XYZ file of C-alpha atoms in Angstrom:
683
model
C 14.345 -13.996 4.587
C 12.614 -10.829 5.691
C 14.991 -7.987 6.454
C 14.927 -5.814 9.561
C 11.764 -7.195 11.122
C 13.126 -5.796 14.386
C 12.644 -2.254 13.050
C 9.360 -0.393 13.012
C 8.271 3.237 12.625
C 6.059 3.289 15.700
C 5.472 7.045 15.593
C 4.003 6.823 12.100
C 1.384 4.342 13.299
C 0.730 6.284 16.521
C 1.971 3.433 18.690
C 3.843 4.078 21.940
C 7.410 2.689 21.914
C 6.669 0.350 24.840
C 3.710 -1.134 23.007
C 5.708 -1.384 19.784
C 8.536 -3.264 21.545
C 6.005 -5.819 22.791
C 4.072 -6.086 19.545
C 4.244 -9.224 17.434
C 6.484 -8.543 14.399
C 3.741 -10.212 12.353
C 1.388 -7.372 13.212
C 4.032 -4.716 12.629
C 4.752 -6.216 9.224
C 1.058 -6.387 8.374
C 0.558 -2.714 9.231
C 3.440 -1.646 7.006
C 2.466 -3.820 4.057
C -1.200 -2.866 4.303
C -0.411 0.839 4.193
C 1.778 0.246 1.142
C -0.907 -1.907 -0.485
C -3.553 0.786 -0.140
C -1.207 3.280 -1.785
C -0.259 0.792 -4.511
C -3.954 0.328 -5.235
C -4.113 4.011 -6.156
C -6.006 5.000 -3.016
C -5.082 7.510 -0.372
C -5.239 5.982 3.147
C -6.299 9.378 4.484
C -9.447 9.285 2.341
C -10.397 5.858 3.708
C -10.574 7.207 7.250
C -14.022 6.654 8.725
C -15.238 4.571 5.781
C -17.151 1.307 5.932
C -14.036 -0.776 5.254
C -13.688 -4.292 6.630
C -10.497 -6.033 7.777
C -10.043 -9.791 7.467
C -6.691 -11.258 8.504
C -5.604 -14.890 8.319
C -3.075 -16.077 10.897
C -2.603 -19.061 13.189
C -0.326 -18.256 16.057
C 2.214 -15.959 17.646
C 5.698 -17.268 18.362
C 6.554 -13.785 19.623
C 4.023 -13.964 22.454
C 5.870 -16.869 24.029
C 9.182 -15.023 23.750
C 7.841 -11.751 25.172
C 6.032 -13.526 28.029
C 8.692 -16.045 29.053
C 10.210 -13.963 31.875
C 7.673 -12.985 34.595
C 10.069 -10.310 35.859
C 9.905 -8.311 32.635
C 6.198 -8.613 31.898
C 4.449 -5.292 31.288
C 1.146 -6.574 29.952
C 1.695 -5.104 26.525
C 2.701 -8.449 25.026
C -0.841 -9.672 25.693
C -2.369 -6.849 23.636
C 0.422 -6.731 21.095
C 0.578 -10.444 20.325
C -3.033 -11.592 20.602
C -3.826 -12.746 17.072
C -7.508 -12.160 17.748
C -6.742 -8.419 17.779
C -4.635 -8.247 14.624
C -7.487 -7.098 12.415
C -8.783 -4.751 15.108
C -5.465 -2.889 15.178
C -5.974 -2.036 11.499
C -9.495 -0.772 12.094
C -8.246 1.357 14.981
C -5.336 2.935 13.104
C -7.171 3.576 9.835
C -10.488 4.341 11.562
C -12.315 1.691 9.536
C -15.983 1.130 10.403
C -16.557 -2.266 8.760
C -16.287 -5.848 10.128
C -12.918 -6.614 11.683
C -11.722 -10.051 12.733
C -8.970 -12.633 12.474
C -9.481 -16.003 10.774
C -7.608 -19.125 11.926
C -8.111 -22.305 9.914
C -4.415 -23.172 9.724
C -3.120 -23.292 6.142
C -6.332 -21.960 4.586
C -6.667 -18.981 6.959
C -5.841 -16.149 4.559
C -7.871 -17.450 1.615
C -10.811 -18.046 3.945
C -10.333 -14.426 5.061
C -10.770 -13.489 1.397
C -14.007 -15.494 1.297
C -15.229 -13.687 4.421
C -14.419 -10.349 2.800
C -16.313 -11.214 -0.385
C -19.366 -12.290 1.599
C -19.231 -9.077 3.645
C -19.091 -7.027 0.454
C -22.007 -8.938 -1.026
C -24.252 -8.542 2.007
C -23.381 -4.868 2.444
C -21.492 -5.198 5.730
C -18.658 -3.210 4.164
C -17.958 -1.213 1.025
C -14.284 -2.159 0.784
C -12.082 -4.730 2.467
C -8.510 -5.332 3.556
C -7.502 -8.996 3.299
C -4.176 -10.258 4.581
C -2.251 -13.209 5.858
C 0.967 -13.477 7.833
C 3.269 -16.120 9.233
C 6.638 -15.605 10.924
C 8.477 -18.513 12.534
C 10.785 -17.699 15.447
C 10.679 -20.806 17.660
C 12.236 -24.102 16.529
C 9.725 -26.020 18.672
C 7.001 -25.444 16.071
C 9.124 -26.881 13.273
C 10.103 -29.837 15.454
C 6.435 -30.687 15.960
C 5.784 -30.523 12.215
C 8.769 -32.790 11.702
C 7.408 -35.300 14.236
C 4.114 -35.315 12.323
C 6.043 -36.038 9.109
C 4.975 -32.727 7.584
C 8.474 -31.463 6.720
C 11.066 -32.664 4.223
C 14.493 -33.434 5.590
C 16.269 -30.964 3.316
C 13.740 -28.132 3.696
C 12.630 -28.234 0.048
C 8.996 -28.604 -1.045
C 8.787 -30.945 -4.035
C 5.154 -30.550 -4.996
C 3.883 -33.303 -7.351
C 7.306 -35.003 -7.491
C 7.905 -38.721 -6.959
C 10.457 -37.816 -4.289
C 7.583 -37.168 -1.904
C 9.547 -37.116 1.332
C 6.938 -37.183 4.109
C 4.023 -36.693 1.687
C 1.645 -39.353 0.504
C -1.150 -37.718 -1.482
C -4.753 -37.894 -0.320
C -6.204 -40.604 1.927
C -8.643 -40.996 4.800
C -6.390 -41.342 7.806
C -7.545 -38.730 10.286
C -8.402 -35.105 10.744
C -5.012 -33.869 9.606
C -5.122 -35.795 6.341
C -6.792 -34.466 3.176
C -10.209 -35.787 2.262
C -10.255 -35.939 -1.519
C -13.972 -36.609 -1.762
C -14.827 -33.491 0.246
C -12.411 -31.430 -1.823
C -14.077 -32.693 -4.969
C -17.527 -31.803 -3.612
C -16.316 -28.318 -2.717
C -15.075 -27.673 -6.239
C -18.209 -29.023 -7.901
C -20.427 -26.868 -5.700
C -18.381 -23.734 -6.374
C -18.458 -24.061 -10.154
C -22.143 -24.888 -10.077
C -22.812 -21.771 -8.001
C -20.940 -19.430 -10.345
C -22.222 -21.156 -13.519
C -18.742 -21.842 -14.853
C -17.482 -24.979 -16.571
C -14.333 -26.010 -14.644
C -12.862 -27.299 -17.899
C -12.403 -23.650 -18.895
C -9.867 -23.119 -16.104
C -6.435 -22.719 -17.681
C -4.276 -23.071 -14.584
C -4.671 -24.266 -10.999
C -2.438 -23.056 -8.193
C -2.586 -26.226 -6.116
C -2.254 -26.699 -2.397
C -0.089 -29.721 -3.138
C -2.081 -32.372 -1.296
C -3.181 -34.464 -4.267
C -6.614 -33.083 -5.141
C -8.480 -35.291 -7.583
C -8.191 -34.205 -11.206
C -11.571 -35.309 -12.559
C -13.315 -32.074 -11.527
C -11.202 -30.050 -13.971
C -10.412 -32.689 -16.587
C -13.660 -34.385 -17.556
C -13.872 -32.740 -21.003
C -10.479 -31.189 -21.600
C -8.596 -31.305 -24.898
C -5.315 -30.085 -23.412
C -3.722 -30.973 -20.058
C -4.612 -28.780 -17.102
C -1.583 -26.702 -16.106
C -0.772 -26.875 -12.397
C 1.836 -25.565 -10.004
C 2.298 -24.765 -6.334
C 3.640 -21.764 -4.445
C 5.230 -24.208 -2.011
C 7.889 -25.063 -4.594
C 8.702 -21.381 -5.059
C 8.850 -20.180 -1.462
C 8.041 -23.031 0.874
C 4.798 -23.296 2.795
C 3.644 -19.947 4.255
C 1.032 -21.861 6.264
C -1.777 -19.402 7.212
C -0.467 -16.937 4.613
C -0.323 -19.523 1.821
C -3.618 -18.399 0.280
C -2.638 -14.756 -0.185
C 0.861 -15.856 -1.243
C -0.694 -17.934 -4.026
C -2.994 -15.049 -4.888
C -0.031 -12.673 -5.128
C 1.782 -15.159 -7.362
C -1.145 -15.297 -9.779
C -1.621 -11.528 -9.795
C 2.024 -11.137 -10.781
C 1.516 -13.823 -13.426
C -1.482 -11.936 -14.816
C 0.501 -8.710 -14.905
C 3.480 -10.387 -16.585
C 1.422 -12.695 -18.791
C 3.433 -15.725 -17.701
C 3.267 -18.293 -14.898
C 6.546 -18.963 -13.059
C 7.960 -22.471 -13.097
C 7.095 -25.024 -10.428
C 10.505 -25.836 -8.932
C 12.033 -29.193 -7.903
C 9.767 -31.270 -10.128
C 11.572 -34.071 -11.962
C 9.270 -37.108 -12.164
C 5.512 -37.451 -11.482
C 4.173 -38.684 -8.160
C 2.537 -42.052 -8.832
C -0.147 -41.289 -6.235
C -1.470 -38.579 -8.581
C -2.921 -40.471 -11.582
C -3.611 -37.290 -13.549
C 0.111 -36.692 -13.918
C 0.686 -40.136 -15.395
C -2.268 -40.224 -17.780
C -1.631 -36.715 -19.149
C -4.656 -34.901 -17.759
C -2.396 -32.745 -15.578
C 0.826 -30.977 -16.527
C 3.199 -29.433 -14.001
C 4.718 -26.181 -15.237
C 8.486 -26.702 -15.213
C 9.422 -23.499 -17.061
C 8.093 -19.983 -17.391
C 4.852 -20.485 -19.291
C 2.466 -18.121 -21.033
C -0.969 -17.910 -19.421
C -3.266 -20.184 -21.454
C -6.318 -17.976 -20.873
C -7.727 -15.470 -18.402
C -9.229 -18.026 -15.978
C -7.288 -19.647 -13.145
C -7.949 -20.940 -9.651
C -6.350 -21.464 -6.254
C -6.705 -24.311 -3.768
C -6.015 -23.678 -0.101
C -6.761 -26.442 2.389
C -6.516 -26.313 6.169
C -5.203 -29.415 7.876
C -8.323 -29.485 9.994
C -10.563 -29.664 6.944
C -11.446 -25.999 6.250
C -10.970 -25.976 2.488
C -11.117 -22.918 0.228
C -11.122 -22.611 -3.545
C -10.901 -19.296 -5.394
C -11.516 -18.609 -9.076
C -9.741 -15.660 -10.703
C -10.442 -13.944 -13.994
C -7.851 -11.552 -15.395
C -8.951 -7.955 -15.898
C -9.249 -7.435 -19.645
C -8.870 -3.647 -19.411
C -5.654 -2.242 -20.805
C -3.665 0.793 -19.783
C -4.555 3.712 -21.990
C -1.480 5.845 -22.511
C -1.972 6.250 -26.257
C -3.490 9.733 -26.031
C -0.661 11.102 -23.927
C 1.780 13.396 -25.694
C 5.316 12.081 -25.405
C 6.791 15.578 -25.657
C 4.519 17.376 -23.233
C 6.348 18.723 -20.195
C 4.433 17.892 -17.035
C 4.877 18.656 -13.364
C 5.148 15.663 -11.043
C 5.120 15.942 -7.286
C 5.300 13.576 -4.350
C 5.561 13.415 -0.582
C 7.222 10.919 1.717
C 8.327 10.250 5.260
C 12.026 10.594 4.372
C 14.028 12.590 1.856
C 15.278 9.361 0.245
C 11.729 8.068 -0.076
C 10.565 11.229 -1.826
C 13.547 11.250 -4.183
C 13.025 7.580 -5.059
C 9.367 8.178 -5.922
C 10.265 11.059 -8.236
C 13.113 9.104 -9.842
C 10.674 6.286 -10.539
C 8.236 8.747 -12.092
C 10.946 10.051 -14.410
C 11.763 6.473 -15.368
C 8.128 5.913 -16.393
C 7.286 9.483 -17.340
C 4.608 8.542 -19.886
C 2.738 6.162 -17.581
C -0.268 8.284 -16.694
C -1.735 5.625 -14.389
C 1.424 5.640 -12.280
C 1.399 9.434 -12.181
C -2.235 9.480 -11.091
C -1.444 6.953 -8.360
C 1.471 9.029 -7.035
C -0.499 12.275 -7.171
C -3.439 10.703 -5.318
C -1.042 9.647 -2.581
C 0.675 13.020 -2.360
C -2.052 14.489 -0.189
C -0.884 13.507 3.266
C -0.539 15.626 6.406
C 2.926 17.087 6.801
C 3.466 15.513 10.236
C 3.423 12.027 8.673
C 4.961 12.907 5.288
C 7.155 15.956 5.955
C 9.207 15.763 2.757
C 7.698 17.293 -0.362
C 9.286 17.306 -3.802
C 8.715 17.843 -7.485
C 10.316 17.308 -10.863
C 9.521 17.931 -14.519
C 8.672 15.019 -16.806
C 9.640 14.995 -20.493
C 12.043 17.826 -19.781
C 15.760 18.258 -20.353
C 15.882 19.473 -16.769
C 16.645 16.342 -14.745
C 16.681 18.056 -11.365
C 14.588 16.762 -8.475
C 13.753 19.255 -5.739
C 12.881 17.911 -2.275
C 12.438 19.968 0.878
C 11.181 19.357 4.369
C 8.075 21.262 5.336
C 6.840 22.053 8.802
C 3.450 21.299 10.307
C 2.208 24.828 9.737
C -0.862 25.126 7.555
C -0.179 28.050 5.281
C -3.228 29.981 4.075
C -3.843 30.163 0.326
C -4.778 33.482 -1.251
C -5.988 34.096 -4.797
C -5.011 37.413 -6.404
C -6.847 38.350 -9.607
C -4.999 40.785 -11.866
C -6.740 43.177 -14.225
C -5.917 45.167 -17.362
C -2.475 44.704 -18.845
C -2.305 40.937 -18.382
C -3.726 40.136 -21.828
C -1.349 39.051 -24.605
C -1.467 37.296 -27.964
C -1.528 33.536 -27.499
C -2.522 33.658 -23.844
C -3.990 30.386 -22.657
C -2.887 28.399 -25.725
C -0.718 25.956 -23.780
C -3.361 25.589 -21.079
C -5.823 24.417 -23.727
C -4.045 21.047 -23.519
C -5.694 20.623 -20.121
C -9.136 19.124 -20.640
C -10.643 20.880 -17.630
C -9.305 24.281 -18.694
C -10.489 23.783 -22.277
C -13.972 22.718 -21.165
C -14.283 25.837 -19.019
C -13.283 28.045 -21.964
C -15.818 26.186 -24.129
C -18.595 27.021 -21.657
C -17.635 30.702 -21.682
C -17.424 30.615 -25.482
C -20.998 29.321 -25.761
C -22.221 32.197 -23.571
C -20.488 34.805 -25.747
C -21.602 33.400 -29.106
C -24.932 35.217 -28.920
C -22.939 38.468 -28.753
C -20.943 37.549 -31.888
C -17.703 36.987 -29.987
C -15.498 34.045 -30.947
C -13.658 33.452 -27.680
C -11.520 30.621 -29.047
C -10.325 32.809 -31.904
C -9.496 35.605 -29.490
C -7.477 33.296 -27.254
C -5.733 31.282 -29.954
C -5.128 33.770 -32.764
C -5.753 37.349 -31.630
C -3.311 40.147 -32.441
C -2.106 42.804 -29.973
C -4.410 45.246 -31.741
C -7.392 42.939 -31.181
C -6.643 42.881 -27.467
C -6.541 46.669 -27.199
C -10.305 46.523 -27.709
C -11.933 46.798 -24.224
C -14.506 44.055 -24.848
C -11.914 41.609 -26.143
C -9.450 42.215 -23.331
C -12.078 42.035 -20.577
C -13.758 38.806 -21.758
C -10.387 37.157 -22.364
C -9.139 37.980 -18.879
C -12.425 36.907 -17.272
C -12.642 33.622 -19.211
C -9.092 32.629 -18.337
C -9.572 33.533 -14.675
C -12.768 31.455 -14.557
C -10.935 28.488 -16.103
C -7.999 28.826 -13.696
C -10.357 28.856 -10.704
C -12.087 25.753 -12.074
C -8.752 23.946 -12.428
C -7.504 24.900 -8.968
C -10.736 23.965 -7.226
C -10.815 20.614 -9.016
C -7.340 19.981 -7.614
C -8.696 20.711 -4.147
C -7.126 24.166 -3.857
C -9.614 26.482 -2.189
C -8.679 30.049 -1.216
C -8.604 31.335 2.343
C -8.579 34.867 0.992
C -9.298 36.678 -2.284
C -8.097 40.028 -3.633
C -8.696 41.551 -7.065
C -7.100 44.423 -8.959
C -9.468 46.510 -11.089
C -11.533 44.234 -13.378
C -9.942 41.323 -11.499
C -12.684 41.768 -8.894
C -15.003 39.978 -11.323
C -12.737 36.962 -10.813
C -13.104 37.480 -7.063
C -16.886 37.337 -7.419
C -16.609 33.987 -9.216
C -14.090 32.482 -6.784
C -16.214 33.647 -3.844
C -19.335 32.002 -5.247
C -21.153 35.315 -5.707
C -21.197 35.045 -9.504
C -21.785 32.107 -11.780
C -19.436 31.697 -14.725
C -22.121 33.202 -16.961
C -22.574 36.243 -14.720
C -18.818 36.755 -14.602
C -18.200 36.575 -18.352
C -21.230 38.754 -19.175
C -20.280 41.349 -16.547
C -16.878 41.575 -18.257
C -18.537 41.853 -21.668
C -20.898 44.677 -20.711
C -18.122 46.512 -18.869
C -16.193 46.606 -22.142
C -19.268 47.336 -24.262
C -20.282 50.346 -22.156
C -16.762 51.771 -22.391
C -16.676 51.165 -26.150
C -20.007 52.879 -26.788
C -19.366 55.828 -24.463
C -18.206 59.110 -25.967
C -15.290 59.557 -23.600
C -12.578 62.185 -23.985
C -9.158 60.768 -24.842
C -7.676 59.547 -21.598
C -4.348 58.220 -20.446
C -2.738 56.388 -17.557
C 0.826 56.125 -16.287
C 2.783 54.276 -13.628
C 4.798 56.569 -11.372
C 7.301 55.982 -8.589
C 5.498 58.007 -5.936
C 3.562 57.262 -2.787
C -0.193 57.728 -2.712
C 0.095 60.945 -0.685
C 2.861 62.304 -2.929
C 0.620 61.708 -5.931
C -2.217 63.643 -4.355
C 0.109 66.570 -3.724
C 2.006 66.577 -7.030
C -0.656 65.671 -9.586
C -2.190 68.525 -11.618
C -5.836 69.254 -10.922
C -7.072 67.209 -13.889
C -5.020 64.084 -12.971
C -5.855 61.746 -10.086
C -4.133 58.773 -8.456
C -6.099 55.769 -9.778
C -4.371 52.591 -8.569
C -2.468 52.287 -5.291
C -0.370 49.294 -6.355
C 2.398 49.430 -3.744
C 3.814 51.838 -1.183
C 5.829 53.702 -3.828
C 4.046 52.599 -6.997
C 0.901 54.353 -8.188
C -0.980 54.435 -11.476
C -2.355 57.868 -12.330
C -5.313 58.635 -14.601
C -6.487 61.681 -16.542
C -6.697 63.380 -19.952
C -4.203 61.954 -22.423
C -2.297 65.183 -23.101
C -2.114 66.052 -19.409
C -0.749 62.585 -18.590
C 1.917 62.850 -21.313
C 3.016 66.274 -20.061
C 3.122 65.202 -16.394
C 5.141 62.081 -17.230
C 7.811 64.225 -18.892
C 7.891 66.566 -15.886
C 8.443 63.647 -13.511
C 11.212 62.243 -15.692
C 12.991 65.601 -15.598
C 12.873 65.353 -11.794
C 14.428 61.837 -11.999
C 11.180 60.266 -10.793
C 10.109 57.043 -12.469
C 7.178 57.593 -14.835
C 5.897 55.509 -17.732
C 2.688 55.605 -19.712
C 0.677 52.376 -19.706
C -1.629 51.054 -22.400
C -5.263 51.844 -21.585
C -6.916 52.260 -25.006
C -7.231 55.999 -24.272
C -9.546 55.370 -21.321
C -8.914 57.073 -17.969
C -9.949 54.125 -15.794
C -10.709 54.417 -12.074
C -11.322 58.137 -12.107
C -14.220 60.585 -12.143
C -13.960 60.580 -15.954
C -15.837 57.248 -15.880
C -18.904 58.615 -14.080
C -20.852 59.149 -17.311
C -20.685 55.396 -18.007
C -22.098 54.435 -14.607
C -25.872 54.592 -15.359
C -25.644 52.458 -18.517
C -23.259 49.930 -16.924
C -25.514 49.593 -13.885
C -28.531 48.944 -16.092
C -26.655 46.266 -18.052
C -25.376 44.569 -14.890
C -28.865 44.528 -13.398
C -29.899 42.367 -16.367
C -26.938 40.044 -15.780
C -26.592 39.672 -12.012
C -29.241 37.577 -10.288
C -31.402 39.628 -7.927
C -30.953 39.804 -5.000
C -27.166 39.824 -5.338
C -25.197 37.398 -3.187
C -23.410 38.515 -0.065
C -19.652 38.771 -0.286
C -17.854 36.450 2.137
C -15.181 37.549 4.583
C -12.600 35.902 2.290
C -13.039 38.607 -0.327
C -11.077 41.713 0.610
C -12.400 44.695 -1.332
C -9.919 46.833 -3.251
C -12.540 49.247 -4.569
C -14.328 50.258 -1.351
C -12.372 51.911 1.499
C -12.195 49.869 4.694
C -14.270 52.408 6.639
C -17.173 51.669 4.272
C -17.035 47.870 4.339
C -20.156 47.663 6.491
C -22.206 49.809 4.127
C -24.736 48.435 1.642
C -22.314 49.191 -1.194
C -19.715 46.700 0.070
C -21.853 43.931 1.554
C -22.936 42.274 -1.706
C -21.515 41.609 -5.161
C -24.118 43.910 -6.667
C -24.314 46.028 -9.826
C -23.525 49.075 -7.674
C -20.396 47.387 -6.308
C -18.999 46.640 -9.767
C -19.931 50.052 -11.180
C -18.072 51.582 -8.247
C -15.114 49.317 -9.070
C -14.804 50.954 -12.507
C -15.218 54.532 -11.334
C -13.234 54.486 -8.063
C -9.522 54.173 -7.248
C -8.006 50.705 -6.839
C -6.860 50.382 -3.207
C -4.710 47.345 -3.911
C -1.918 48.195 -1.467
C -4.474 48.554 1.331
C -6.043 45.183 0.484
C -2.648 43.446 0.433
C -2.168 44.275 4.108
C -4.728 41.564 4.915
C -2.660 38.808 3.321
C -0.720 36.954 6.072
C 3.061 36.949 5.788
C 3.119 33.141 5.572
C 0.435 32.906 2.883
C 0.795 31.055 -0.400
C -0.268 33.655 -2.970
C -1.470 32.527 -6.402
C -1.886 35.179 -9.072
C -4.680 34.212 -11.450
C -4.298 35.954 -14.786
C -3.058 35.406 -18.341
C 0.257 36.944 -17.247
C 1.926 37.497 -13.864
C 1.709 41.289 -14.050
C 1.632 41.775 -10.278
C 4.482 39.399 -9.423
C 7.053 42.113 -8.675
C 4.552 44.129 -6.637
C 3.479 41.081 -4.634
C 7.088 40.128 -3.871
C 7.847 43.630 -2.635
C 4.658 44.119 -0.662
C 4.288 40.762 1.110
């Protein structure tokens, strides 16, 4: 029995309650199962919208239409549109926005398998690129069963005994009228099919029979072993127009399991089927291993529309061998209900090393929040068994990328991310670019020491390479920024994310930035973080020290000569004001002390950046050019002048953060989340 066929999530399918109440439960069931089937196939229904997908549905009648239309006083007209079987397929095309052929097939018992034939022909002739094939049959009215009984088509005890000698109301094949099987025509059909596909029918290992006594000689002319046969009718009764897809489902499960289920209620052979007596045919009476990868299905309509399908098992195997069993992975899902989301994640944890299942779930996690409002995640291969599920609203939250700068480098950065193929490939591309400059990027990332990373070139190329790889990973996952902000050298990452720089331009700009600093004869400089506002810094700093980075309202990085910085830090501490020197490799970044580097850096960048430079998009909020100069030539493009100015001018990070909406999802892209505390306080 089917449970709760009186229940239906009409809102999910955009169907008005009145229409849903007058809709044939067959159609409601088909809609639900089809949506599930698309997801189970590893496809996202959203991505099929507007595609050239055909719909072919096999059905024969609507008992519900008679029930909904029996009382003239309650008629609303919706039962006509909701129960017309001719429109079943069209409802699918309407809901999913499919653009391929769409029609219902009615050939009685062979309807759904003939629908499969129609779908295959449509695919072959190019009418559609994909197809939905279905069959349905729900019996509500006893009158239909009474008529079958009168025609001697039902057994008295309601059990189908396919191939058995106790053939209550069955008598094999004979020429007695349109409703009786024609064995000769069935034989001709099979011979023509196998001739067309150039396949010897003796190679078929199993036949899912319709149960009407098809002649055996087609399959058994040159067979060493008996042909294995069975019938879905013995397992579930006769689904009538849905019998073809029911048999197909049975065989697909058999292929997946590797075994064919037993044919039930078979005790002694039917004498009207000679193949059973002479040993050419063998009814499967117990769970049996598939003899080979070829099998077939018979589905015959009682008006004479006969269909035969040949199946070959997919020989491809799941490839989970390369997956680390100890690797912790993030799994996420979405669903219409909290229970649904939790169940999906529990199932993922149960099969946490099944990468195909994970890929399927992830593909189907991209649904609009109004249809799948519950979002959740869990960790696989982790001692943490928690599953987090929350309901989200329909608001589309903007995504902002924030690129950090100096101070985010550390020994071993990026090592764990190297397990991600996409990340590793991006690092490999950057490594190839840097080889001509005698830099081993992989060595720097995987085995550098803190002292190695104090070197300006090493720190800059490491930060840039990792930011490039992170952008590549996020964009591959479909995460595109609505806004971009960079801190200091992080604006090179902005240029890449904004499409102004190629990966090569980005990594080489970082290299020459470090090289120019390394080769410059700069006086020993220092930098320190202080707990003052920008204006307080301007007032309190000695004449040779300047505010360099406006990180937050009350957090500023100052820059100047090393000895002056050390002295001023001690003075601030005596006044109980927070002050701490920061590592800067004795370079006074973002101050007038960098002016001497500007000509050489500009010349190097002119050889790196493609001319003319690309225009910066409105997504990229500058943190190196004051807002009142955003319309000047300096700020309009990602030019050598822009990036030279970035090195020599203050970082106006706090000002840039004001453009990030309060509801934004902010992703810091860096080897380390240096700006996390500042972002939490400022946004």
